[in-house]
Amino acid sequence: MKNIPGILGSGHWNTLPECVILLLDTESRIPLSWSREAGKGKDGASKQRTSCRPGEEVFFMDAKTIMTGDDIRRSLARIAHEIIERNPVMANLILIGMKTRGVPLAHRLADNLRRFGDGAITVGALDISWYRDDIPLENRTASPARRLQPVINGTRIPANITGKTIVLVDDVLYTGRSTRAAMDALIDMGRPEAIQLAVLIDRGHRELPIRADYVGKNIPTARSEEIQVHVVEVDGRDEVVLYRRDSGGQPAGESAVNRAEIKIGAGPGGEA
């Protein structure tokens, strides 16, 4: 048995067989999907135990923790202060978290705003599935009987957004396509006075003219890299992890990062 610390988090798969295959989502050519737009997996790395077989293509993925729980807490506190400075009339403010991990982040920001400001803050949850730009136009205009329906996990906006200042909250800003979809969804619900964007991580590589108003941390990345935000409410821990694939098949900077063997191209957990 071989011990691989850290990459799967404390208490998760601490002792694994000698050959461990982690099936990680990699970048797709589809413009937008839940895991692709943010450059992260839906629920972190998909895990599967298997044996090494001759001829299988295996490469190494480096994992590096770039934000701890304390870092996330401090970033959200700073963002809350910036929101208060920009929006002195808190009664006009609604925080809307983009599912999935944007929702708990929005609630944490609302708690900070209550402590640092005055009064309660309305918090909602937004599912952008129907507004994604990888849904073909012909499907949107087809008759209901022939239309393929995306999986909707629930949008809950507890107040009328017309005339309000909306702060969209997401975990990672990447291409900007999720944010574009979220704004389309909001406009269908009403006419906000303003829409602002707060993200924990901005990793660059924008494909649309979208910029965050509040950023926890700017992290320049390569497109081959992947950022995964873990939050206690969803994943049981708070951290931000950067995964980097070494094109040469060897781990880069092994002393600074953890190693795990990654297999691509087969089995579950591949392209979404």
mmCIF file of C-alpha atoms in Angstrom:
data_model
loop_
_atom_site.group_PDB
_atom_site.id
_atom_site.type_symbol
_atom_site.label_atom_id
_atom_site.label_comp_id
_atom_site.label_asym_id
_atom_site.label_seq_id
_atom_site.Cartn_x
_atom_site.Cartn_y
_atom_site.Cartn_z
ATOM 1 C CA MET A 1 0.000 0.000 0.000
ATOM 2 C CA LYS A 2 1.179 3.518 -0.772
ATOM 3 C CA ASN A 3 0.391 6.687 1.152
ATOM 4 C CA ILE A 4 -0.400 9.771 -0.973
ATOM 5 C CA PRO A 5 -0.997 12.701 1.393
ATOM 6 C CA GLY A 6 -2.852 15.875 0.746
ATOM 7 C CA ILE A 7 -4.133 15.590 -2.813
ATOM 8 C CA LEU A 8 -7.474 14.087 -1.792
ATOM 9 C CA GLY A 9 -7.731 16.061 1.426
ATOM 10 C CA SER A 10 -7.400 15.085 5.031
ATOM 11 C CA GLY A 11 -9.241 11.902 5.899
ATOM 12 C CA HIS A 12 -9.990 11.015 2.285
ATOM 13 C CA TRP A 13 -8.336 7.968 0.759
ATOM 14 C CA ASN A 14 -5.268 8.324 2.931
ATOM 15 C CA THR A 15 -3.980 4.884 2.021
ATOM 16 C CA LEU A 16 -4.440 3.665 -1.543
ATOM 17 C CA PRO A 17 -3.167 0.823 -3.708
ATOM 18 C CA GLU A 18 0.207 1.279 -5.388
ATOM 19 C CA CYS A 19 -1.494 2.323 -8.614
ATOM 20 C CA VAL A 20 -4.180 4.974 -8.134
ATOM 21 C CA ILE A 21 -6.089 6.357 -11.088
ATOM 22 C CA LEU A 22 -7.879 9.646 -10.596
ATOM 23 C CA LEU A 23 -10.222 10.496 -13.416
ATOM 24 C CA LEU A 24 -10.179 14.267 -13.689
ATOM 25 C CA ASP A 25 -12.188 16.378 -16.061
ATOM 26 C CA THR A 26 -9.957 18.084 -18.618
ATOM 27 C CA GLU A 27 -10.720 21.093 -20.785
ATOM 28 C CA SER A 28 -13.510 20.587 -23.281
ATOM 29 C CA ARG A 29 -14.149 22.262 -26.596
ATOM 30 C CA ILE A 30 -17.794 22.788 -25.533
ATOM 31 C CA PRO A 31 -18.194 26.526 -24.824
ATOM 32 C CA LEU A 32 -19.857 26.078 -21.446
ATOM 33 C CA SER A 33 -20.667 23.288 -19.074
ATOM 34 C CA TRP A 34 -20.814 23.114 -15.300
ATOM 35 C CA SER A 35 -17.317 21.736 -14.905
ATOM 36 C CA ARG A 36 -15.671 23.265 -17.973
ATOM 37 C CA GLU A 37 -16.500 26.979 -17.648
ATOM 38 C CA ALA A 38 -14.811 27.282 -14.314
ATOM 39 C CA GLY A 39 -11.991 24.901 -15.177
ATOM 40 C CA LYS A 40 -12.873 22.631 -12.280
ATOM 41 C CA GLY A 41 -14.702 19.385 -11.594
ATOM 42 C CA LYS A 42 -18.314 19.363 -10.459
ATOM 43 C CA ASP A 43 -17.522 17.727 -7.127
ATOM 44 C CA GLY A 44 -13.762 17.854 -7.110
ATOM 45 C CA ALA A 45 -11.666 15.061 -8.543
ATOM 46 C CA SER A 46 -13.622 11.971 -9.462
ATOM 47 C CA LYS A 47 -12.003 8.990 -7.754
ATOM 48 C CA GLN A 48 -11.739 5.377 -8.878
ATOM 49 C CA ARG A 49 -9.587 2.523 -7.647
ATOM 50 C CA THR A 50 -8.189 0.294 -10.326
ATOM 51 C CA SER A 51 -5.125 -1.729 -11.239
ATOM 52 C CA CYS A 52 -2.420 -0.665 -13.670
ATOM 53 C CA ARG A 53 -2.692 -2.596 -16.894
ATOM 54 C CA PRO A 54 0.070 -2.854 -19.495
ATOM 55 C CA GLY A 55 -0.270 -0.293 -22.252
ATOM 56 C CA GLU A 56 -2.368 2.187 -20.272
ATOM 57 C CA GLU A 57 -1.363 5.825 -20.789
ATOM 58 C CA VAL A 58 -0.691 7.440 -17.439
ATOM 59 C CA PHE A 59 0.617 10.935 -16.742
ATOM 60 C CA PHE A 60 1.228 12.870 -13.563
ATOM 61 C CA MET A 61 -0.967 15.654 -12.181
ATOM 62 C CA ASP A 62 0.549 18.085 -9.699
ATOM 63 C CA ALA A 63 -1.754 19.425 -6.991
ATOM 64 C CA LYS A 64 -0.953 22.548 -4.998
ATOM 65 C CA THR A 65 -3.096 24.185 -2.341
ATOM 66 C CA ILE A 66 -3.203 27.887 -3.175
ATOM 67 C CA MET A 67 -5.771 29.009 -0.585
ATOM 68 C CA THR A 68 -6.437 27.572 2.851
ATOM 69 C CA GLY A 69 -9.602 27.948 4.880
ATOM 70 C CA ASP A 70 -8.167 30.991 6.644
ATOM 71 C CA ASP A 71 -7.248 32.547 3.294
ATOM 72 C CA ILE A 72 -10.813 32.071 2.066
ATOM 73 C CA ARG A 73 -12.215 33.577 5.273
ATOM 74 C CA ARG A 74 -10.004 36.663 4.995
ATOM 75 C CA SER A 75 -10.826 37.120 1.304
ATOM 76 C CA LEU A 76 -14.571 36.978 1.942
ATOM 77 C CA ALA A 77 -14.228 39.493 4.796
ATOM 78 C CA ARG A 78 -12.345 41.896 2.515
ATOM 79 C CA ILE A 79 -14.905 41.466 -0.283
ATOM 80 C CA ALA A 80 -17.699 42.231 2.208
ATOM 81 C CA HIS A 81 -16.017 45.508 3.196
ATOM 82 C CA GLU A 82 -15.608 46.421 -0.487
ATOM 83 C CA ILE A 83 -19.296 45.710 -1.140
ATOM 84 C CA ILE A 84 -20.277 47.984 1.760
ATOM 85 C CA GLU A 85 -18.053 50.800 0.495
ATOM 86 C CA ARG A 86 -19.575 50.603 -2.978
ATOM 87 C CA ASN A 87 -23.188 50.075 -1.846
ATOM 88 C CA PRO A 88 -23.959 52.305 1.154
ATOM 89 C CA VAL A 89 -27.714 51.546 0.926
ATOM 90 C CA MET A 90 -27.661 47.919 2.026
ATOM 91 C CA ALA A 91 -31.455 47.580 1.935
ATOM 92 C CA ASN A 92 -31.260 47.730 -1.871
ATOM 93 C CA LEU A 93 -28.802 44.829 -2.062
ATOM 94 C CA ILE A 94 -29.478 41.191 -2.983
ATOM 95 C CA LEU A 95 -26.758 38.529 -3.065
ATOM 96 C CA ILE A 96 -27.353 35.713 -5.546
ATOM 97 C CA GLY A 97 -25.066 32.699 -5.505
ATOM 98 C CA MET A 98 -24.471 30.762 -8.703
ATOM 99 C CA LYS A 99 -24.892 27.073 -8.063
ATOM 100 C CA THR A 100 -23.191 25.122 -6.779
ATOM 101 C CA ARG A 101 -20.400 26.616 -4.676
ATOM 102 C CA GLY A 102 -21.392 30.204 -5.270
ATOM 103 C CA VAL A 103 -24.417 29.677 -3.020
ATOM 104 C CA PRO A 104 -22.565 28.939 0.242
ATOM 105 C CA LEU A 105 -20.083 31.707 -0.588
ATOM 106 C CA ALA A 106 -23.004 34.128 -0.990
ATOM 107 C CA HIS A 107 -24.371 33.128 2.419
ATOM 108 C CA ARG A 108 -20.959 33.673 4.010
ATOM 109 C CA LEU A 109 -20.713 37.104 2.415
ATOM 110 C CA ALA A 110 -24.206 37.919 3.693
ATOM 111 C CA ASP A 111 -23.142 36.935 7.228
ATOM 112 C CA ASN A 112 -20.123 39.252 6.931
ATOM 113 C CA LEU A 113 -22.306 42.084 5.640
ATOM 114 C CA ARG A 114 -24.644 41.688 8.610
ATOM 115 C CA ARG A 115 -21.714 41.913 11.018
ATOM 116 C CA PHE A 116 -19.940 44.797 9.290
ATOM 117 C CA GLY A 117 -23.019 46.703 8.095
ATOM 118 C CA ASP A 118 -26.638 47.203 9.121
ATOM 119 C CA GLY A 119 -29.654 44.974 8.641
ATOM 120 C CA ALA A 120 -30.332 41.595 7.054
ATOM 121 C CA ILE A 121 -29.243 40.797 3.502
ATOM 122 C CA THR A 122 -31.418 38.843 1.071
ATOM 123 C CA VAL A 123 -29.658 35.818 -0.424
ATOM 124 C CA GLY A 124 -30.804 33.767 -3.409
ATOM 125 C CA ALA A 125 -29.596 30.832 -5.485
ATOM 126 C CA LEU A 126 -29.404 30.779 -9.272
ATOM 127 C CA ASP A 127 -29.264 27.754 -11.573
ATOM 128 C CA ILE A 128 -28.112 28.825 -15.055
ATOM 129 C CA SER A 129 -28.609 25.455 -16.771
ATOM 130 C CA TRP A 130 -31.200 26.663 -19.278
ATOM 131 C CA TYR A 131 -29.121 29.719 -20.196
ATOM 132 C CA ARG A 132 -25.896 27.919 -21.031
ATOM 133 C CA ASP A 133 -24.618 28.658 -24.522
ATOM 134 C CA ASP A 134 -23.853 25.020 -25.292
ATOM 135 C CA ILE A 135 -27.586 24.305 -25.574
ATOM 136 C CA PRO A 136 -28.323 24.338 -29.349
ATOM 137 C CA LEU A 137 -30.673 27.087 -30.534
ATOM 138 C CA GLU A 138 -32.868 24.558 -32.314
ATOM 139 C CA ASN A 139 -33.462 22.838 -28.986
ATOM 140 C CA ARG A 140 -34.546 26.100 -27.340
ATOM 141 C CA THR A 141 -37.044 26.832 -30.125
ATOM 142 C CA ALA A 142 -38.338 23.266 -30.502
ATOM 143 C CA SER A 143 -41.799 22.273 -29.322
ATOM 144 C CA PRO A 144 -41.962 21.240 -25.643
ATOM 145 C CA ALA A 145 -42.585 17.615 -26.625
ATOM 146 C CA ARG A 146 -39.354 17.470 -28.670
ATOM 147 C CA ARG A 147 -37.200 19.700 -26.485
ATOM 148 C CA LEU A 148 -34.324 18.230 -24.500
ATOM 149 C CA GLN A 149 -34.496 19.669 -21.003
ATOM 150 C CA PRO A 150 -31.356 20.504 -19.018
ATOM 151 C CA VAL A 151 -31.176 19.354 -15.421
ATOM 152 C CA ILE A 152 -32.389 22.220 -13.230
ATOM 153 C CA ASN A 153 -31.300 22.075 -9.596
ATOM 154 C CA GLY A 154 -33.430 24.951 -8.416
ATOM 155 C CA THR A 155 -33.406 28.729 -8.617
ATOM 156 C CA ARG A 156 -34.604 30.448 -5.460
ATOM 157 C CA ILE A 157 -34.801 34.247 -5.525
ATOM 158 C CA PRO A 158 -36.792 35.293 -2.424
ATOM 159 C CA ALA A 159 -37.405 38.895 -3.540
ATOM 160 C CA ASN A 160 -38.312 40.942 -6.590
ATOM 161 C CA ILE A 161 -35.033 41.965 -8.232
ATOM 162 C CA THR A 162 -36.433 44.926 -10.184
ATOM 163 C CA GLY A 163 -34.775 48.127 -9.041
ATOM 164 C CA LYS A 164 -32.355 46.242 -6.790
ATOM 165 C CA THR A 165 -28.565 45.984 -6.893
ATOM 166 C CA ILE A 166 -27.654 42.357 -7.499
ATOM 167 C CA VAL A 167 -24.300 40.938 -6.472
ATOM 168 C CA LEU A 168 -23.708 37.685 -8.325
ATOM 169 C CA VAL A 169 -21.408 35.375 -6.370
ATOM 170 C CA ASP A 170 -19.377 32.569 -7.919
ATOM 171 C CA ASP A 171 -16.332 30.571 -6.913
ATOM 172 C CA VAL A 172 -14.184 30.815 -10.079
ATOM 173 C CA LEU A 173 -14.269 33.301 -12.962
ATOM 174 C CA TYR A 174 -12.779 31.770 -16.107
ATOM 175 C CA THR A 175 -14.157 32.363 -19.619
ATOM 176 C CA GLY A 176 -17.051 34.508 -18.401
ATOM 177 C CA ARG A 177 -19.695 32.334 -20.024
ATOM 178 C CA SER A 178 -21.319 31.302 -16.739
ATOM 179 C CA THR A 179 -21.588 34.958 -15.749
ATOM 180 C CA ARG A 180 -23.146 35.833 -19.109
ATOM 181 C CA ALA A 181 -25.694 33.045 -18.631
ATOM 182 C CA ALA A 182 -26.455 34.256 -15.107
ATOM 183 C CA MET A 183 -27.091 37.813 -16.297
ATOM 184 C CA ASP A 184 -29.440 36.532 -18.998
ATOM 185 C CA ALA A 185 -31.346 34.580 -16.350
ATOM 186 C CA LEU A 186 -31.627 37.634 -14.101
ATOM 187 C CA ILE A 187 -32.873 39.888 -16.899
ATOM 188 C CA ASP A 188 -35.654 37.377 -17.548
ATOM 189 C CA MET A 189 -36.735 37.786 -13.909
ATOM 190 C CA GLY A 190 -36.786 41.580 -13.769
ATOM 191 C CA ARG A 191 -34.824 44.751 -14.362
ATOM 192 C CA PRO A 192 -32.169 45.234 -11.676
ATOM 193 C CA GLU A 193 -30.746 48.666 -11.063
ATOM 194 C CA ALA A 194 -27.254 47.174 -11.332
ATOM 195 C CA ILE A 195 -25.533 43.794 -11.477
ATOM 196 C CA GLN A 196 -22.161 43.351 -9.800
ATOM 197 C CA LEU A 197 -19.941 40.278 -9.741
ATOM 198 C CA ALA A 198 -18.014 38.836 -6.792
ATOM 199 C CA VAL A 199 -15.739 35.821 -7.261
ATOM 200 C CA LEU A 200 -13.364 34.025 -4.954
ATOM 201 C CA ILE A 201 -10.890 33.236 -7.773
ATOM 202 C CA ASP A 202 -10.208 34.978 -11.084
ATOM 203 C CA ARG A 203 -8.046 32.669 -13.192
ATOM 204 C CA GLY A 204 -8.078 34.698 -16.423
ATOM 205 C CA HIS A 205 -8.663 33.448 -20.000
ATOM 206 C CA ARG A 206 -11.799 35.502 -20.575
ATOM 207 C CA GLU A 207 -13.728 34.805 -23.785
ATOM 208 C CA LEU A 208 -16.345 37.512 -23.178
ATOM 209 C CA PRO A 209 -15.939 41.162 -22.076
ATOM 210 C CA ILE A 210 -16.718 40.444 -18.419
ATOM 211 C CA ARG A 211 -14.802 41.651 -15.368
ATOM 212 C CA ALA A 212 -15.410 40.935 -11.691
ATOM 213 C CA ASP A 213 -16.125 43.868 -9.360
ATOM 214 C CA TYR A 214 -14.825 41.982 -6.314
ATOM 215 C CA VAL A 215 -12.082 39.348 -6.442
ATOM 216 C CA GLY A 216 -10.747 37.263 -3.606
ATOM 217 C CA LYS A 217 -7.557 36.316 -5.406
ATOM 218 C CA ASN A 218 -6.216 36.656 -8.943
ATOM 219 C CA ILE A 219 -4.437 33.470 -10.002
ATOM 220 C CA PRO A 220 -2.893 33.478 -13.495
ATOM 221 C CA THR A 221 -3.245 29.993 -14.971
ATOM 222 C CA ALA A 222 -2.610 28.031 -18.133
ATOM 223 C CA ARG A 223 -5.595 26.549 -19.914
ATOM 224 C CA SER A 224 -4.241 23.082 -19.217
ATOM 225 C CA GLU A 225 -4.474 23.771 -15.493
ATOM 226 C CA GLU A 226 -7.558 23.280 -13.372
ATOM 227 C CA ILE A 227 -8.731 25.077 -10.256
ATOM 228 C CA GLN A 228 -11.015 23.403 -7.756
ATOM 229 C CA VAL A 229 -12.672 25.321 -4.951
ATOM 230 C CA HIS A 230 -13.751 23.219 -1.997
ATOM 231 C CA VAL A 231 -16.161 24.589 0.612
ATOM 232 C CA VAL A 232 -17.249 23.008 3.869
ATOM 233 C CA GLU A 233 -20.939 23.147 2.978
ATOM 234 C CA VAL A 234 -20.424 21.001 -0.143
ATOM 235 C CA ASP A 235 -17.057 19.247 0.183
ATOM 236 C CA GLY A 236 -16.468 19.082 3.908
ATOM 237 C CA ARG A 237 -13.406 21.343 3.827
ATOM 238 C CA ASP A 238 -12.326 24.831 2.755
ATOM 239 C CA GLU A 239 -9.466 25.098 0.276
ATOM 240 C CA VAL A 240 -8.567 26.067 -3.273
ATOM 241 C CA VAL A 241 -6.391 23.615 -5.191
ATOM 242 C CA LEU A 242 -4.520 24.129 -8.452
ATOM 243 C CA TYR A 243 -3.992 21.026 -10.597
ATOM 244 C CA ARG A 244 -1.257 21.165 -13.194
ATOM 245 C CA ARG A 245 -0.481 18.446 -15.730
ATOM 246 C CA ASP A 246 3.157 17.998 -16.629
ATOM 247 C CA SER A 247 3.344 17.489 -20.397
ATOM 248 C CA GLY A 248 6.532 15.486 -20.058
ATOM 249 C CA GLY A 249 4.800 12.905 -17.931
ATOM 250 C CA GLN A 250 6.967 13.675 -14.891
ATOM 251 C CA PRO A 251 5.915 15.614 -11.806
ATOM 252 C CA ALA A 252 7.191 19.197 -11.766
ATOM 253 C CA GLY A 253 8.503 20.448 -8.466
ATOM 254 C CA GLU A 254 7.682 17.337 -6.504
ATOM 255 C CA SER A 255 8.952 18.879 -3.303
ATOM 256 C CA ALA A 256 6.335 21.643 -3.523
ATOM 257 C CA VAL A 257 3.354 19.629 -4.707
ATOM 258 C CA ASN A 258 1.718 16.287 -4.185
ATOM 259 C CA ARG A 259 1.747 13.612 -6.863
ATOM 260 C CA ALA A 260 -1.052 11.444 -8.144
ATOM 261 C CA GLU A 261 -1.238 9.291 -11.223
ATOM 262 C CA ILE A 262 -3.905 10.322 -13.717
ATOM 263 C CA LYS A 263 -5.428 8.331 -16.540
ATOM 264 C CA ILE A 264 -7.378 9.966 -19.355
ATOM 265 C CA GLY A 265 -9.489 8.848 -22.255
ATOM 266 C CA ALA A 266 -11.404 5.935 -20.746
ATOM 267 C CA GLY A 267 -13.860 5.032 -18.057
ATOM 268 C CA PRO A 268 -16.219 7.247 -16.040
ATOM 269 C CA GLY A 269 -15.465 10.808 -15.026
ATOM 270 C CA GLY A 270 -14.152 11.928 -18.430
ATOM 271 C CA GLU A 271 -15.483 14.696 -20.639
ATOM 272 C CA ALA A 272 -18.811 16.156 -19.530
#
